[in-house]
Amino acid sequence: MRSSLLAGIFATGAFAQSGAWQQCGGNGWSGPTTCVSGHGCVYVNDWYSQCQPGAAATTLQTTTRPTTTSGPASTTSAGNQPSPTPGKFRWFGVNQSGAEFGQNILPGRYGTEFIFPSPQAIQTLISQGYNTFRVCFSMERLVPNTLTSSFDASYLKNLTDTINYITNAGAYAIPDPHNYGRYYGNIITDTNAFKTFFTNFARQLATNSRVIFDTNNEYNTMSQDLVLQLNQAAIDGIRAAGATSQYIMVEGNQWSGAWSWNVTNTNLVALTDPQDKLIYEMHQYLDSDSSGTSDACVSAQIGVQRVVGATAWLRANRKLGFLGEFAGGANSVCQSAVKGMLDHLQSNSDVWTGALWWAGGPWWGDYIFNFEPPSGTGYTYYNNLLRSYAP
Ligand SMILES: *[C@@H]1O[C@H](CO)[C@@H](O)[C@H](O)[C@H]1NC(C)=O
Ligand SMILES: *[C@@H]1O[C@H](CO)[C@@H](O)[C@H](O)[C@H]1NC(C)=O
Ligand SMILES: CC(=O)N[C@H]1CO[C@H](CO)[C@@H](O)[C@@H]1O
């Protein structure tokens, strides 16, 4: 599976040094084991060492884990934030799509326009080691009348059944209002109503400590200040429900892209949480426009290149991040790019708490990133690689 990466390195000459972010060691690696000036070869896992800027210039053994530290120094976490295990994610898994499908037909019919994730598929993924599932849903189906009105009991039950299935199995569930900061297509501007929605919703899940809240999927093309206010309203609403043990994922404007986070979403540093349990959820795809609509990746290095700015932002601002959506096509360039990105995130696990593949779910069919076992394109191509990052 690393054939293209090997070919790429050999093209530069067998005795050359590896470049920034390139591989420099690992089980079975026979390429260069030293790095270009200013970079050190850092052990990531038994199969992969990487040239990272500023790291002590060392050549590590390729097969055994060094007894010295493998992860970066832990410099950022504070308060109630998860204590990081160097080189390990806390949350790693798959988006579960289905209940938000058919967004143009509301409320739509169960089994026709939308569906809930399959417990059997989730169980298979848990048995592969994945421990986190983001369960997408539609706010219009949950509260059909207004943001502050009562829930559709049947949709709520199906959603909470899915969440409870996941958490009873010992994994984490992230209920995701897949609404892009909108309700029936209109940008949500009533922050009080948004807060009330979250108070009502969080009350349903307040005692489940394996739930992680997500304020909304991919705010975009809206006021940056409004994104700040909506996230803050959601945080305040969740805490007002007495849901105080759970982490809350906040998302940014412009589809929450990691590649532009340090330019677009810097105002979100001002979000506050009395429980100090905020996680900045970003998304990143590796095609030319980062939209995740093509199975072609820009290059084998694009994964790392698109997230390093976010890593620096998180560290500089003493925040924690989570890559809530990522994917790549079933080809060797994307595989190298995905691997490089995940290795980077994992080796910066003092600020990156985990990542989720986009996406599993019963209705993806021949979708380029389908992670539904047993035969989804993404699952068959990427499961062996991805499960090596499971906590
Ligand atoms: C909930 O799921 C049941 C099947 O378990 C289905 O009959 C029902 O229509 C669903 N309702 C909604 C609103 O999803
Ligand atoms: C933002 O991040 C990108 C890469 O993700 C980086 O190229 C750029 O220099 C960063 N810009 C700032 C202002 O930090
Ligand atoms: C990048 C990507 O695949 N995004 C999709 C997420 O799922 C929603 C609906 O489930 C789609 O509308 C997005 O295009």
Short mmCIF file of C-alpha atoms and ligand atoms in Angstrom, two decimals:
data_model
loop_
_atom_site.label_atom_id
_atom_site.label_comp_id
_atom_site.label_asym_id
_atom_site.label_seq_id
_atom_site.Cartn_x
_atom_site.Cartn_y
_atom_site.Cartn_z
CA MET A 1 0.00 0.00 0.00
CA ARG A 2 2.97 2.30 0.27
CA SER A 3 4.31 1.57 -3.16
CA SER A 4 3.76 5.04 -4.57
CA LEU A 5 5.34 6.66 -1.56
CA LEU A 6 8.37 4.44 -1.95
CA ALA A 7 8.57 5.21 -5.63
CA GLY A 8 8.40 8.92 -4.88
CA ILE A 9 11.27 8.78 -2.46
CA PHE A 10 13.46 6.61 -4.65
CA ALA A 11 12.96 9.03 -7.47
CA THR A 12 14.95 11.51 -5.43
CA GLY A 13 17.84 9.04 -5.12
CA ALA A 14 18.35 6.22 -2.66
CA PHE A 15 21.01 8.11 -0.71
CA ALA A 16 19.22 11.41 -0.56
CA GLN A 17 17.78 12.80 2.63
CA SER A 18 14.04 12.82 3.11
CA GLY A 19 12.29 16.18 2.77
CA ALA A 20 9.98 17.94 5.17
CA TRP A 21 7.10 15.70 6.33
CA GLN A 22 8.38 12.79 4.28
CA GLN A 23 8.96 9.30 5.57
CA CYS A 24 12.38 8.57 7.05
CA GLY A 25 11.91 5.20 8.71
CA GLY A 26 9.56 2.45 9.71
CA ASN A 27 9.18 -1.27 9.49
CA GLY A 28 10.11 -2.33 5.96
CA TRP A 29 11.34 1.14 4.98
CA SER A 30 14.48 1.13 2.85
CA GLY A 31 14.57 4.79 1.79
CA PRO A 32 16.61 7.59 3.36
CA THR A 33 16.72 7.64 7.15
CA THR A 34 18.01 11.17 7.58
CA CYS A 35 16.23 14.45 6.94
CA VAL A 36 17.01 17.66 5.17
CA SER A 37 18.52 20.49 7.17
CA GLY A 38 16.35 21.85 9.97
CA HIS A 39 14.32 18.65 10.25
CA GLY A 40 14.59 15.58 12.44
CA CYS A 41 13.39 12.06 11.88
CA VAL A 42 10.59 11.54 14.41
CA TYR A 43 9.17 8.13 15.29
CA VAL A 44 5.40 8.10 14.68
CA ASN A 45 4.62 4.41 14.81
CA ASP A 46 6.41 1.16 14.06
CA TRP A 47 5.72 1.59 10.36
CA TYR A 48 6.36 5.25 9.95
CA SER A 49 8.88 7.88 11.00
CA GLN A 50 8.62 11.35 9.55
CA CYS A 51 10.89 14.34 8.96
CA GLN A 52 9.49 17.13 11.11
CA PRO A 53 10.72 20.71 11.33
CA GLY A 54 12.87 21.56 14.28
CA ALA A 55 12.97 18.04 15.70
CA ALA A 56 16.36 16.84 16.90
CA ALA A 57 18.14 15.43 13.88
CA THR A 58 18.30 11.77 14.68
CA THR A 59 18.09 8.57 12.76
CA LEU A 60 15.79 6.21 14.56
CA GLN A 61 15.69 2.46 14.42
CA THR A 62 13.13 1.31 11.98
CA THR A 63 11.50 -1.49 13.87
CA THR A 64 11.38 -0.70 17.55
CA ARG A 65 9.74 2.09 19.41
CA PRO A 66 12.34 4.29 21.05
CA THR A 67 12.19 4.44 24.80
CA THR A 68 12.44 8.19 24.71
CA THR A 69 9.39 10.32 24.11
CA SER A 70 7.59 9.80 20.82
CA GLY A 71 5.01 12.53 20.96
CA PRO A 72 5.49 16.25 21.22
CA ALA A 73 5.88 17.87 24.58
CA SER A 74 2.49 18.45 26.11
CA THR A 75 2.23 22.17 26.37
CA THR A 76 -1.34 23.19 25.98
CA SER A 77 -4.04 21.37 27.82
CA ALA A 78 -5.53 22.97 30.82
CA GLY A 79 -8.46 22.63 33.14
CA ASN A 80 -10.86 19.84 32.26
CA GLN A 81 -9.47 19.18 28.85
CA PRO A 82 -8.58 15.59 28.05
CA SER A 83 -5.12 14.67 29.16
CA PRO A 84 -3.40 13.68 25.96
CA THR A 85 -1.51 10.46 25.51
CA PRO A 86 1.47 11.30 23.34
CA GLY A 87 1.09 9.75 19.92
CA LYS A 88 -2.46 8.55 20.56
CA PHE A 89 -5.84 9.85 19.53
CA ARG A 90 -8.65 9.92 22.05
CA TRP A 91 -11.48 9.74 19.51
CA PHE A 92 -11.21 8.05 16.13
CA GLY A 93 -13.99 6.75 13.94
CA VAL A 94 -16.51 7.36 11.20
CA ASN A 95 -19.33 9.75 10.37
CA GLN A 96 -22.66 7.94 10.28
CA SER A 97 -24.87 9.42 7.65
CA GLY A 98 -28.49 8.77 6.77
CA ALA A 99 -30.89 10.61 9.06
CA GLU A 100 -30.02 13.93 7.37
CA PHE A 101 -30.42 12.64 3.81
CA GLY A 102 -33.08 14.11 1.55
CA GLN A 103 -32.63 17.66 2.86
CA ASN A 104 -34.82 19.09 0.12
CA ILE A 105 -37.79 16.97 1.11
CA LEU A 106 -38.95 17.79 4.63
CA PRO A 107 -39.91 16.07 6.71
CA GLY A 108 -39.62 13.24 4.19
CA ARG A 109 -40.38 9.61 4.84
CA TYR A 110 -38.35 7.18 6.92
CA GLY A 111 -36.94 4.54 4.61
CA THR A 112 -37.46 6.68 1.50
CA GLU A 113 -35.87 10.11 1.97
CA PHE A 114 -33.85 9.26 5.09
CA ILE A 115 -32.72 6.34 7.22
CA PHE A 116 -30.87 5.81 10.49
CA PRO A 117 -27.43 4.20 10.72
CA SER A 118 -27.25 0.45 10.91
CA PRO A 119 -26.40 -0.98 14.36
CA GLN A 120 -24.76 -3.97 12.68
CA ALA A 121 -22.44 -1.73 10.67
CA ILE A 122 -21.56 0.28 13.76
CA GLN A 123 -20.86 -2.94 15.65
CA THR A 124 -18.53 -4.11 12.87
CA LEU A 125 -16.64 -0.82 13.01
CA ILE A 126 -16.38 -0.99 16.81
CA SER A 127 -14.95 -4.49 16.49
CA GLN A 128 -12.32 -3.02 14.15
CA GLY A 129 -11.30 -0.63 16.93
CA TYR A 130 -13.14 2.58 16.03
CA ASN A 131 -14.54 4.32 19.10
CA THR A 132 -16.32 7.45 17.84
CA PHE A 133 -19.33 7.96 15.58
CA ARG A 134 -20.80 11.27 14.47
CA VAL A 135 -24.52 10.77 13.93
CA CYS A 136 -25.86 13.26 11.40
CA PHE A 137 -29.46 14.43 11.75
CA SER A 138 -31.77 17.13 10.44
CA MET A 139 -32.99 19.86 12.80
CA GLU A 140 -36.14 20.30 10.68
CA ARG A 141 -37.08 16.68 11.26
CA LEU A 142 -36.36 16.89 14.98
CA VAL A 143 -38.22 20.20 15.52
CA PRO A 144 -40.54 20.57 12.51
CA ASN A 145 -42.36 23.75 13.61
CA THR A 146 -39.90 26.21 15.11
CA LEU A 147 -36.49 25.88 16.73
CA THR A 148 -38.08 26.25 20.14
CA SER A 149 -41.06 23.95 19.65
CA SER A 150 -41.40 20.37 20.80
CA PHE A 151 -39.67 17.39 19.22
CA ASP A 152 -41.05 14.93 16.73
CA ALA A 153 -41.21 11.99 19.14
CA SER A 154 -40.55 9.28 16.57
CA TYR A 155 -37.49 10.96 15.03
CA LEU A 156 -36.14 11.78 18.50
CA LYS A 157 -36.55 8.17 19.56
CA ASN A 158 -34.77 6.82 16.49
CA LEU A 159 -31.95 9.31 16.99
CA THR A 160 -31.52 8.62 20.70
CA ASP A 161 -31.77 4.86 20.09
CA THR A 162 -28.84 5.17 17.67
CA ILE A 163 -26.87 7.27 20.14
CA ASN A 164 -27.59 4.89 23.02
CA TYR A 165 -26.62 1.90 20.90
CA ILE A 166 -23.22 3.48 20.30
CA THR A 167 -22.60 4.60 23.87
CA ASN A 168 -23.88 1.35 25.43
CA ALA A 169 -21.28 -0.41 23.29
CA GLY A 170 -18.64 1.73 25.02
CA ALA A 171 -18.01 4.11 22.14
CA TYR A 172 -18.62 7.87 21.84
CA ALA A 173 -21.51 9.42 19.91
CA ILE A 174 -21.48 12.92 18.41
CA PRO A 175 -25.03 13.95 17.48
CA ASP A 176 -24.52 16.36 14.58
CA PRO A 177 -27.24 18.81 13.52
CA HIS A 178 -26.29 18.65 9.84
CA ASN A 179 -27.74 22.06 9.11
CA TYR A 180 -24.94 24.40 7.95
CA GLY A 181 -26.19 27.10 10.39
CA ARG A 182 -29.56 27.10 8.63
CA TYR A 183 -33.14 26.09 9.36
CA TYR A 184 -35.43 25.42 6.40
CA GLY A 185 -32.70 26.97 4.27
CA ASN A 186 -32.56 30.29 6.11
CA ILE A 187 -29.50 31.34 8.07
CA ILE A 188 -30.31 31.11 11.77
CA THR A 189 -30.07 34.59 13.27
CA ASP A 190 -32.18 34.11 16.40
CA THR A 191 -29.45 33.10 18.82
CA ASN A 192 -31.91 32.85 21.72
CA ALA A 193 -34.00 30.30 19.83
CA PHE A 194 -30.84 28.41 18.92
CA LYS A 195 -29.88 28.36 22.59
CA THR A 196 -33.32 27.04 23.55
CA PHE A 197 -33.07 24.31 20.92
CA PHE A 198 -29.83 23.15 22.50
CA THR A 199 -31.20 23.32 26.03
CA ASN A 200 -34.13 21.12 24.98
CA PHE A 201 -31.91 18.75 23.02
CA ALA A 202 -29.15 18.45 25.63
CA ARG A 203 -31.75 17.69 28.30
CA GLN A 204 -32.47 14.43 26.43
CA LEU A 205 -28.84 13.40 26.68
CA ALA A 206 -27.66 15.17 29.82
CA THR A 207 -26.83 12.02 31.77
CA ASN A 208 -24.93 10.29 28.98
CA SER A 209 -21.28 11.15 29.47
CA ARG A 210 -20.27 9.36 26.24
CA VAL A 211 -22.10 11.95 24.17
CA ILE A 212 -20.08 14.76 22.61
CA PHE A 213 -22.16 17.68 21.36
CA ASP A 214 -21.60 19.36 17.97
CA THR A 215 -23.15 22.81 17.53
CA ASN A 216 -23.83 22.48 13.78
CA ASN A 217 -22.33 21.07 10.64
CA GLU A 218 -20.33 23.47 8.47
CA TYR A 219 -21.46 27.04 8.92
CA ASN A 220 -20.72 28.80 5.64
CA THR A 221 -21.22 32.01 3.70
CA MET A 222 -22.51 33.89 6.72
CA SER A 223 -21.32 36.57 9.11
CA GLN A 224 -18.27 35.62 11.08
CA ASP A 225 -19.68 37.28 14.19
CA LEU A 226 -22.91 35.31 13.83
CA VAL A 227 -20.92 32.05 13.76
CA LEU A 228 -19.32 33.11 17.04
CA GLN A 229 -22.70 34.03 18.56
CA LEU A 230 -24.40 30.81 17.43
CA ASN A 231 -21.61 28.63 18.81
CA GLN A 232 -21.72 30.53 22.11
CA ALA A 233 -25.51 30.21 22.29
CA ALA A 234 -25.25 26.45 21.74
CA ILE A 235 -22.63 26.12 24.49
CA ASP A 236 -24.74 28.18 26.89
CA GLY A 237 -27.86 26.20 26.00
CA ILE A 238 -26.21 22.83 26.53
CA ARG A 239 -24.79 23.83 29.91
CA ALA A 240 -28.15 25.33 30.95
CA ALA A 241 -29.70 21.88 30.45
CA GLY A 242 -27.44 20.50 33.16
CA ALA A 243 -25.31 18.67 30.59
CA THR A 244 -22.03 19.56 32.24
CA SER A 245 -19.86 16.46 31.79
CA GLN A 246 -19.80 16.38 28.02
CA TYR A 247 -17.35 17.88 25.57
CA ILE A 248 -18.73 20.29 22.99
CA MET A 249 -17.43 20.48 19.42
CA VAL A 250 -17.70 23.95 17.95
CA GLU A 251 -17.45 24.45 14.19
CA GLY A 252 -16.29 27.36 12.08
CA ASN A 253 -17.41 29.34 9.07
CA GLN A 254 -16.50 28.38 5.47
CA TRP A 255 -17.40 24.73 6.00
CA SER A 256 -15.11 24.57 9.04
CA GLY A 257 -12.11 23.98 6.78
CA ALA A 258 -8.83 23.29 8.55
CA TRP A 259 -6.84 24.76 5.64
CA SER A 260 -8.32 28.22 6.09
CA TRP A 261 -9.02 28.11 9.83
CA ASN A 262 -6.08 30.32 10.79
CA VAL A 263 -7.35 33.08 8.49
CA THR A 264 -11.13 32.69 8.64
CA ASN A 265 -12.06 31.53 12.11
CA THR A 266 -9.64 33.28 14.42
CA ASN A 267 -12.48 35.14 16.17
CA LEU A 268 -13.71 31.83 17.60
CA VAL A 269 -10.86 31.93 20.08
CA ALA A 270 -13.25 34.06 22.16
CA LEU A 271 -15.72 31.21 22.83
CA THR A 272 -16.10 30.43 26.51
CA ASP A 273 -17.34 27.41 28.41
CA PRO A 274 -17.72 27.29 32.20
CA GLN A 275 -16.74 23.58 32.01
CA ASP A 276 -13.67 24.27 29.86
CA LYS A 277 -14.55 21.38 27.54
CA LEU A 278 -14.53 22.90 24.08
CA ILE A 279 -13.05 21.17 21.06
CA TYR A 280 -12.57 22.99 17.75
CA GLU A 281 -13.94 20.69 15.06
CA MET A 282 -12.51 21.21 11.59
CA HIS A 283 -13.04 19.37 8.32
CA GLN A 284 -10.54 18.71 5.57
CA TYR A 285 -10.67 17.07 2.17
CA LEU A 286 -7.70 16.63 -0.10
CA ASP A 287 -9.02 17.41 -3.57
CA SER A 288 -8.11 20.67 -5.29
CA ASP A 289 -10.83 22.84 -3.74
CA SER A 290 -11.06 20.91 -0.43
CA SER A 291 -14.71 20.13 -1.13
CA GLY A 292 -14.49 16.35 -0.97
CA THR A 293 -16.26 15.98 -4.29
CA SER A 294 -13.40 14.35 -6.22
CA ASP A 295 -11.48 11.16 -5.53
CA ALA A 296 -8.27 12.75 -6.82
CA CYS A 297 -5.88 14.24 -4.25
CA VAL A 298 -3.63 17.17 -5.11
CA SER A 299 -0.45 15.36 -4.08
CA ALA A 300 0.86 12.79 -1.63
CA GLN A 301 1.86 15.63 0.73
CA ILE A 302 -1.34 17.66 0.58
CA GLY A 303 -2.81 16.21 3.75
CA VAL A 304 -0.10 17.56 6.01
CA GLN A 305 0.15 20.81 4.10
CA ARG A 306 -3.54 21.56 4.61
CA VAL A 307 -3.56 21.06 8.38
CA VAL A 308 -0.22 22.40 9.64
CA GLY A 309 -1.59 25.93 9.90
CA ALA A 310 -4.45 24.69 12.08
CA THR A 311 -2.05 22.75 14.27
CA ALA A 312 -0.06 25.93 14.85
CA TRP A 313 -3.24 27.92 15.56
CA LEU A 314 -4.48 25.40 18.12
CA ARG A 315 -1.13 25.35 19.89
CA ALA A 316 -0.64 29.10 19.87
CA ASN A 317 -4.12 29.62 21.29
CA ARG A 318 -4.00 26.71 23.75
CA LYS A 319 -7.02 25.03 22.17
CA LEU A 320 -7.87 21.45 21.30
CA GLY A 321 -8.91 20.37 17.82
CA PHE A 322 -10.68 17.45 16.19
CA LEU A 323 -10.80 16.62 12.50
CA GLY A 324 -14.50 15.80 12.26
CA GLU A 325 -14.50 14.95 8.55
CA PHE A 326 -11.77 13.79 6.21
CA ALA A 327 -11.51 11.37 3.31
CA GLY A 328 -9.53 10.57 0.20
CA GLY A 329 -10.14 8.53 -2.91
CA ALA A 330 -9.21 4.88 -3.25
CA ASN A 331 -5.85 5.48 -4.91
CA SER A 332 -2.23 5.52 -3.80
CA VAL A 333 -1.70 9.30 -3.98
CA CYS A 334 -4.66 9.89 -1.68
CA GLN A 335 -3.57 7.08 0.58
CA SER A 336 -0.17 8.68 1.08
CA ALA A 337 -1.82 12.05 1.66
CA VAL A 338 -4.28 10.62 4.20
CA LYS A 339 -1.53 8.73 5.97
CA GLY A 340 0.73 11.76 6.12
CA MET A 341 -2.10 13.87 7.52
CA LEU A 342 -3.11 11.35 10.16
CA ASP A 343 0.50 10.78 11.17
CA HIS A 344 0.88 14.53 11.59
CA LEU A 345 -2.30 14.80 13.66
CA GLN A 346 -1.34 11.84 15.77
CA SER A 347 2.13 13.12 16.44
CA ASN A 348 0.50 16.39 17.55
CA SER A 349 -2.02 14.67 19.79
CA ASP A 350 -1.42 17.26 22.49
CA VAL A 351 -3.68 19.51 20.39
CA TRP A 352 -5.46 17.08 18.02
CA THR A 353 -7.86 14.80 19.90
CA GLY A 354 -8.85 12.63 16.95
CA ALA A 355 -10.45 12.34 13.55
CA LEU A 356 -13.43 10.85 11.72
CA TRP A 357 -13.62 9.45 8.22
CA TRP A 358 -16.47 10.76 6.04
CA ALA A 359 -18.59 8.61 5.89
CA GLY A 360 -20.43 5.42 6.73
CA GLY A 361 -24.15 4.86 6.44
CA PRO A 362 -26.48 2.43 4.73
CA TRP A 363 -27.27 4.46 1.63
CA TRP A 364 -23.92 5.51 0.21
CA GLY A 365 -23.90 2.88 -2.53
CA ASP A 366 -20.91 3.36 -4.84
CA TYR A 367 -19.99 6.76 -3.29
CA ILE A 368 -16.22 7.35 -3.56
CA PHE A 369 -15.72 7.53 0.23
CA ASN A 370 -18.30 4.93 1.35
CA PHE A 371 -17.05 3.42 4.62
CA GLU A 372 -19.95 1.05 5.17
CA PRO A 373 -18.75 -2.51 5.85
CA PRO A 374 -18.30 -4.93 4.26
CA SER A 375 -17.93 -3.59 0.73
CA GLY A 376 -17.92 0.24 0.71
CA THR A 377 -15.15 1.65 -1.51
CA GLY A 378 -13.53 3.60 1.33
CA TYR A 379 -13.90 0.75 3.80
CA THR A 380 -12.27 -1.87 1.61
CA TYR A 381 -9.42 0.43 0.58
CA TYR A 382 -8.75 2.27 3.85
CA ASN A 383 -9.84 0.13 6.78
CA ASN A 384 -6.44 -1.51 7.29
CA LEU A 385 -4.73 1.86 7.41
CA LEU A 386 -7.33 3.71 9.44
CA ARG A 387 -7.79 1.15 12.14
CA SER A 388 -4.10 1.47 12.98
CA TYR A 389 -4.96 4.93 14.37
CA ALA A 390 -7.78 3.73 16.61
CA PRO A 391 -7.11 4.40 20.29
C1 LIG B 1 -38.30 5.34 13.37
O1 LIG B 1 -37.89 4.00 13.09
C2 LIG B 1 -38.97 3.10 12.89
C3 LIG B 1 -38.37 1.74 12.61
O2 LIG B 1 -37.61 1.32 13.69
C4 LIG B 1 -39.82 3.55 11.75
O3 LIG B 1 -40.95 2.68 11.61
C5 LIG B 1 -40.28 4.96 11.96
O4 LIG B 1 -41.00 5.40 10.81
C6 LIG B 1 -39.10 5.86 12.21
N1 LIG B 1 -39.57 7.24 12.41
C7 LIG B 1 -38.84 8.29 12.06
C8 LIG B 1 -39.50 9.61 12.17
O5 LIG B 1 -37.67 8.19 11.72
C1 LIG B 2 -2.33 29.26 7.72
O1 LIG B 2 -2.16 27.88 7.47
C2 LIG B 2 -1.62 27.57 6.22
C3 LIG B 2 -1.55 26.09 6.04
O2 LIG B 2 -2.55 25.38 6.67
C4 LIG B 2 -0.24 28.19 6.11
O3 LIG B 2 0.26 27.92 4.83
C5 LIG B 2 -0.32 29.68 6.36
O4 LIG B 2 0.99 30.21 6.39
C6 LIG B 2 -1.00 29.98 7.66
N1 LIG B 2 -1.23 31.42 7.78
C7 LIG B 2 -1.17 32.07 8.93
C8 LIG B 2 -1.53 33.51 8.88
O5 LIG B 2 -0.84 31.53 9.98
C1 LIG B 3 -18.07 16.38 1.64
C2 LIG B 3 -19.34 15.65 1.69
O1 LIG B 3 -19.44 14.52 1.29
N1 LIG B 3 -20.33 16.32 2.20
C3 LIG B 3 -21.64 15.78 2.21
C4 LIG B 3 -22.04 15.45 3.59
O2 LIG B 3 -23.31 14.90 3.60
C5 LIG B 3 -24.29 15.77 3.16
C6 LIG B 3 -25.59 15.10 3.28
O3 LIG B 3 -25.51 13.98 4.01
C7 LIG B 3 -24.02 16.21 1.74
O4 LIG B 3 -24.96 17.17 1.37
C8 LIG B 3 -22.63 16.77 1.66
O5 LIG B 3 -22.30 17.02 0.31
#
